[in-house]
């Protein structure tokens, strides 16, 4: 199968080789060294500020989203949330569950965030800003500089879900003044799912230190303390952490974050340039390099997903909910090539010729 | 390396082969079928009662322990906890964090649970019983029949952490009247760590249905609902779930739970029979098949762990905390053989000859 979803994505050879091996015991100086290197490299690729730390949590991206909300915010906060799709809505629900006061900027499907959207919220007593920088469910990538300026002007703590954007788009943690940045193993890190990562500025660490979080598993203070010696409070997904290590080292050896972002951007550009003769419309005002959301015109998008899977051995990413029959998404992260783009576009053209894609 | 720890343990060939492959996209009917088979097989091997369900949570065993405490208990409960080591203490802390009223039976290191220990707690208004059936930190396996009888007499909901005991010891969920049984992927399931499993009786499901748990990630009601169609609320550790599937199918094909428990029991018996001439003392009154806890007499147990690792390529399981220098543990779960036992015992004998083990 050829995998154009937004995760799990295709892994490189160095990651698969580790998957084929026995998982080692981990309460050892050897594994601690791996974890300390993981932390240093992931912070380097996040362009994190001095004194930043990273926590590797065994869980999906939502685990890290919930851990961030629980450890970094309190009932004394007033959070401004951008809610432009399924993952913005997830933060909406998390803030509700944990009783964090918030207001939200609700954006219609596919819409970018503009200065006009932000204007009414200037000097309104907010303490923090929460955003999925790439709303993966719709394929809209928000303007990080616009958000960074707003946060600086208003003195806000900035929490960014960059789960599908990290390494695919430029997300400079220090330049943007990001305090918490989240990613996951199965996106551009191109490893199996199971690990989520929280990168934390000193201000975020200070909040975590003061937090009285009502959870053992999501206690980030405990995770940070264990992390000082390259360990975790509980048995982590050791195999996936070793795969992340191999991937980070391979990235480092081949030009680092910059080269990877350029590579993904070029794959996305190439794919989008091939769509001219297809009855498909890009339905995002502001694209991430990670994914191209495509609306069908006169057929079910979910049927195209199924036909590609069953007849062509290709996975694209189906949408859920309201847009299931209207939109599917094509990912550009993981071990994909221009040749893979050609294969997918060829299959789409054939579906169009057959009258199925219309 | 030869791995005698209690997890991650050595995987079989069928599990490693899947680790070497790309992780597939999972919001598909194909993956749903895998998950439904996983649920059916794990419940079969747990000897679960009619109407039981299983939830596969992406997280370590502690994630499942916390999810159980959060979803199954409320402030109206009065829980009786057996606390005989590090994992009993973990439940102690979890009950505290989530403000569940409880009392505990505190057992000294290595001590079994007796009828005398339970006697003072008869008819004392308890509503639930919580136990690590095998306290992995000390290698003490509690008497399930004794506990089951006590719970039946007192009408208690029974929650059993069987993380390291499942498949290694006989843990008959229906016979014992267990309402929640927990295990993890990296123990006798012999897969990489990253997935924990909760098996739930109908009574437990009823409690979960009524629960107003303040968590999204640990909302078991949501997990059960998604599980009906073989899916999970969030991206799970898809690769590990496929490995669990391969392992469960392989177990099913080679005699099921019974054959595996006999195999592990025989490995444990064989290892223990080889210890006569070594200056090591088994320090548990009631052994699980999963592990043999061994106390050194005149040397540091942690030094033995290090020497075995660095000089013999063998991992045993070091203890933490107070007993770090006094005790190490030898696991019998995962892909181990009698020949592996010989290799370990030979290494221990050599360490004794060299005057290091004494």
PDB file of N, CA, C and O in Angstrom, chain A residues 125-159:
ATOM      1  N   UNK A 125      -7.975  41.175  28.654  1.00  0.00           N
ATOM      2  CA  UNK A 125      -7.698  40.438  29.884  1.00  0.00           C
ATOM      3  C   UNK A 125      -7.372  38.969  29.685  1.00  0.00           C
ATOM      4  O   UNK A 125      -7.414  38.178  30.636  1.00  0.00           O
ATOM      5  N   UNK A 126      -7.051  38.572  28.458  1.00  0.00           N
ATOM      6  CA  UNK A 126      -6.647  37.179  28.234  1.00  0.00           C
ATOM      7  C   UNK A 126      -5.267  36.935  28.836  1.00  0.00           C
ATOM      8  O   UNK A 126      -4.454  37.864  28.956  1.00  0.00           O
ATOM      9  N   UNK A 127      -5.022  35.676  29.197  1.00  0.00           N
ATOM     10  CA  UNK A 127      -3.717  35.304  29.762  1.00  0.00           C
ATOM     11  C   UNK A 127      -2.965  34.326  28.863  1.00  0.00           C
ATOM     12  O   UNK A 127      -1.760  34.161  29.009  1.00  0.00           O
ATOM     13  N   UNK A 128      -3.676  33.666  27.959  1.00  0.00           N
ATOM     14  CA  UNK A 128      -3.029  32.628  27.147  1.00  0.00           C
ATOM     15  C   UNK A 128      -3.757  32.461  25.815  1.00  0.00           C
ATOM     16  O   UNK A 128      -4.938  32.801  25.686  1.00  0.00           O
ATOM     17  N   UNK A 129      -3.011  31.937  24.848  1.00  0.00           N
ATOM     18  CA  UNK A 129      -3.527  31.731  23.494  1.00  0.00           C
ATOM     19  C   UNK A 129      -3.300  30.258  23.144  1.00  0.00           C
ATOM     20  O   UNK A 129      -2.225  29.717  23.370  1.00  0.00           O
ATOM     21  N   UNK A 130      -4.314  29.632  22.577  1.00  0.00           N
ATOM     22  CA  UNK A 130      -4.254  28.192  22.286  1.00  0.00           C
ATOM     23  C   UNK A 130      -4.683  27.971  20.841  1.00  0.00           C
ATOM     24  O   UNK A 130      -5.761  28.409  20.429  1.00  0.00           O
ATOM     25  N   UNK A 131      -3.816  27.295  20.081  1.00  0.00           N
ATOM     26  CA  UNK A 131      -4.118  27.135  18.651  1.00  0.00           C
ATOM     27  C   UNK A 131      -3.528  25.845  18.092  1.00  0.00           C
ATOM     28  O   UNK A 131      -2.434  25.435  18.483  1.00  0.00           O
ATOM     29  N   UNK A 132      -4.261  25.191  17.204  1.00  0.00           N
ATOM     30  CA  UNK A 132      -3.720  24.129  16.371  1.00  0.00           C
ATOM     31  C   UNK A 132      -3.135  24.837  15.147  1.00  0.00           C
ATOM     32  O   UNK A 132      -3.897  25.226  14.262  1.00  0.00           O
ATOM     33  N   UNK A 133      -1.840  25.021  15.112  1.00  0.00           N
ATOM     34  CA  UNK A 133      -1.251  25.892  14.072  1.00  0.00           C
ATOM     35  C   UNK A 133      -1.607  25.372  12.676  1.00  0.00           C
ATOM     36  O   UNK A 133      -1.835  26.156  11.760  1.00  0.00           O
ATOM     37  N   UNK A 134      -1.660  24.058  12.542  1.00  0.00           N
ATOM     38  CA  UNK A 134      -2.239  23.459  11.343  1.00  0.00           C
ATOM     39  C   UNK A 134      -3.452  22.653  11.790  1.00  0.00           C
ATOM     40  O   UNK A 134      -3.309  21.609  12.443  1.00  0.00           O
ATOM     41  N   UNK A 135      -4.638  23.156  11.493  1.00  0.00           N
ATOM     42  CA  UNK A 135      -5.879  22.437  11.839  1.00  0.00           C
ATOM     43  C   UNK A 135      -5.985  21.263  10.854  1.00  0.00           C
ATOM     44  O   UNK A 135      -6.505  21.391   9.738  1.00  0.00           O
ATOM     45  N   UNK A 136      -5.443  20.133  11.279  1.00  0.00           N
ATOM     46  CA  UNK A 136      -5.274  18.979  10.397  1.00  0.00           C
ATOM     47  C   UNK A 136      -6.589  18.525   9.770  1.00  0.00           C
ATOM     48  O   UNK A 136      -6.601  17.982   8.658  1.00  0.00           O
ATOM     49  N   UNK A 137      -7.690  18.740  10.476  1.00  0.00           N
ATOM     50  CA  UNK A 137      -8.980  18.237   9.987  1.00  0.00           C
ATOM     51  C   UNK A 137      -9.448  18.981   8.737  1.00  0.00           C
ATOM     52  O   UNK A 137     -10.200  18.430   7.935  1.00  0.00           O
ATOM     53  N   UNK A 138      -9.007  20.226   8.581  1.00  0.00           N
ATOM     54  CA  UNK A 138      -9.435  21.015   7.417  1.00  0.00           C
ATOM     55  C   UNK A 138      -8.280  21.358   6.492  1.00  0.00           C
ATOM     56  O   UNK A 138      -8.503  21.834   5.378  1.00  0.00           O
ATOM     57  N   UNK A 139      -7.050  21.162   6.961  1.00  0.00           N
ATOM     58  CA  UNK A 139      -5.894  21.532   6.152  1.00  0.00           C
ATOM     59  C   UNK A 139      -5.647  23.028   6.110  1.00  0.00           C
ATOM     60  O   UNK A 139      -5.076  23.533   5.142  1.00  0.00           O
ATOM     61  N   UNK A 140      -6.063  23.744   7.146  1.00  0.00           N
ATOM     62  CA  UNK A 140      -5.781  25.187   7.211  1.00  0.00           C
ATOM     63  C   UNK A 140      -4.606  25.428   8.150  1.00  0.00           C
ATOM     64  O   UNK A 140      -4.597  24.962   9.291  1.00  0.00           O
ATOM     65  N   UNK A 141      -3.621  26.166   7.636  1.00  0.00           N
ATOM     66  CA  UNK A 141      -2.427  26.506   8.399  1.00  0.00           C
ATOM     67  C   UNK A 141      -2.522  27.973   8.781  1.00  0.00           C
ATOM     68  O   UNK A 141      -2.591  28.835   7.923  1.00  0.00           O
ATOM     69  N   UNK A 142      -2.545  28.245  10.087  1.00  0.00           N
ATOM     70  CA  UNK A 142      -2.705  29.635  10.525  1.00  0.00           C
ATOM     71  C   UNK A 142      -1.380  30.384  10.455  1.00  0.00           C
ATOM     72  O   UNK A 142      -0.306  29.790  10.438  1.00  0.00           O
ATOM     73  N   UNK A 143      -1.491  31.706  10.456  1.00  0.00           N
ATOM     74  CA  UNK A 143      -0.326  32.588  10.319  1.00  0.00           C
ATOM     75  C   UNK A 143       0.366  32.724  11.676  1.00  0.00           C
ATOM     76  O   UNK A 143      -0.102  33.459  12.553  1.00  0.00           O
ATOM     77  N   UNK A 144       1.483  32.053  11.832  1.00  0.00           N
ATOM     78  CA  UNK A 144       2.203  32.046  13.104  1.00  0.00           C
ATOM     79  C   UNK A 144       2.713  33.421  13.493  1.00  0.00           C
ATOM     80  O   UNK A 144       2.710  33.769  14.685  1.00  0.00           O
ATOM     81  N   UNK A 145       3.141  34.199  12.524  1.00  0.00           N
ATOM     82  CA  UNK A 145       3.663  35.528  12.849  1.00  0.00           C
ATOM     83  C   UNK A 145       2.560  36.445  13.366  1.00  0.00           C
ATOM     84  O   UNK A 145       2.761  37.224  14.305  1.00  0.00           O
ATOM     85  N   UNK A 146       1.387  36.351  12.737  1.00  0.00           N
ATOM     86  CA  UNK A 146       0.228  37.130  13.188  1.00  0.00           C
ATOM     87  C   UNK A 146      -0.105  36.788  14.647  1.00  0.00           C
ATOM     88  O   UNK A 146      -0.323  37.686  15.486  1.00  0.00           O
ATOM     89  N   UNK A 147      -0.124  35.495  14.944  1.00  0.00           N
ATOM     90  CA  UNK A 147      -0.442  35.031  16.303  1.00  0.00           C
ATOM     91  C   UNK A 147       0.646  35.462  17.284  1.00  0.00           C
ATOM     92  O   UNK A 147       0.358  35.943  18.389  1.00  0.00           O
ATOM     93  N   UNK A 148       1.914  35.306  16.850  1.00  0.00           N
ATOM     94  CA  UNK A 148       3.038  35.664  17.725  1.00  0.00           C
ATOM     95  C   UNK A 148       2.975  37.148  18.090  1.00  0.00           C
ATOM     96  O   UNK A 148       3.149  37.515  19.263  1.00  0.00           O
ATOM     97  N   UNK A 149       2.699  37.998  17.110  1.00  0.00           N
ATOM     98  CA  UNK A 149       2.613  39.441  17.373  1.00  0.00           C
ATOM     99  C   UNK A 149       1.486  39.750  18.347  1.00  0.00           C
ATOM    100  O   UNK A 149       1.649  40.534  19.283  1.00  0.00           O
ATOM    101  N   UNK A 150       0.338  39.117  18.116  1.00  0.00           N
ATOM    102  CA  UNK A 150      -0.808  39.332  19.005  1.00  0.00           C
ATOM    103  C   UNK A 150      -0.456  38.940  20.438  1.00  0.00           C
ATOM    104  O   UNK A 150      -0.766  39.661  21.396  1.00  0.00           O
ATOM    105  N   UNK A 151       0.196  37.792  20.579  1.00  0.00           N
ATOM    106  CA  UNK A 151       0.540  37.293  21.922  1.00  0.00           C
ATOM    107  C   UNK A 151       1.553  38.209  22.600  1.00  0.00           C
ATOM    108  O   UNK A 151       1.444  38.490  23.796  1.00  0.00           O
ATOM    109  N   UNK A 152       2.537  38.661  21.841  1.00  0.00           N
ATOM    110  CA  UNK A 152       3.551  39.563  22.406  1.00  0.00           C
ATOM    111  C   UNK A 152       2.898  40.862  22.886  1.00  0.00           C
ATOM    112  O   UNK A 152       3.133  41.308  24.002  1.00  0.00           O
ATOM    113  N   UNK A 153       2.044  41.436  22.029  1.00  0.00           N
ATOM    114  CA  UNK A 153       1.363  42.699  22.386  1.00  0.00           C
ATOM    115  C   UNK A 153       0.524  42.551  23.646  1.00  0.00           C
ATOM    116  O   UNK A 153       0.421  43.453  24.452  1.00  0.00           O
ATOM    117  N   UNK A 154      -0.105  41.355  23.769  1.00  0.00           N
ATOM    118  CA  UNK A 154      -1.043  41.152  24.871  1.00  0.00           C
ATOM    119  C   UNK A 154      -0.453  40.369  26.047  1.00  0.00           C
ATOM    120  O   UNK A 154      -1.151  40.087  27.007  1.00  0.00           O
ATOM    121  N   UNK A 155       0.847  40.071  25.936  1.00  0.00           N
ATOM    122  CA  UNK A 155       1.518  39.361  27.044  1.00  0.00           C
ATOM    123  C   UNK A 155       0.947  37.985  27.330  1.00  0.00           C
ATOM    124  O   UNK A 155       0.791  37.589  28.488  1.00  0.00           O
ATOM    125  N   UNK A 156       0.617  37.235  26.272  1.00  0.00           N
ATOM    126  CA  UNK A 156      -0.048  35.937  26.445  1.00  0.00           C
ATOM    127  C   UNK A 156       0.936  34.770  26.393  1.00  0.00           C
ATOM    128  O   UNK A 156       1.866  34.760  25.587  1.00  0.00           O
ATOM    129  N   UNK A 157       0.682  33.772  27.207  1.00  0.00           N
ATOM    130  CA  UNK A 157       1.351  32.481  27.096  1.00  0.00           C
ATOM    131  C   UNK A 157       0.813  31.821  25.818  1.00  0.00           C
ATOM    132  O   UNK A 157      -0.395  31.831  25.578  1.00  0.00           O
ATOM    133  N   UNK A 158       1.711  31.253  25.018  1.00  0.00           N
ATOM    134  CA  UNK A 158       1.284  30.712  23.720  1.00  0.00           C
ATOM    135  C   UNK A 158       1.472  29.186  23.677  1.00  0.00           C
ATOM    136  O   UNK A 158       2.595  28.688  23.798  1.00  0.00           O
ATOM    137  N   UNK A 159       0.368  28.475  23.509  1.00  0.00           N
ATOM    138  CA  UNK A 159       0.394  27.008  23.420  1.00  0.00           C
ATOM    139  C   UNK A 159      -0.012  26.603  22.006  1.00  0.00           C
ATOM    140  O   UNK A 159      -1.114  26.925  21.554  1.00  0.00           O
TER     141      UNK A 159
END
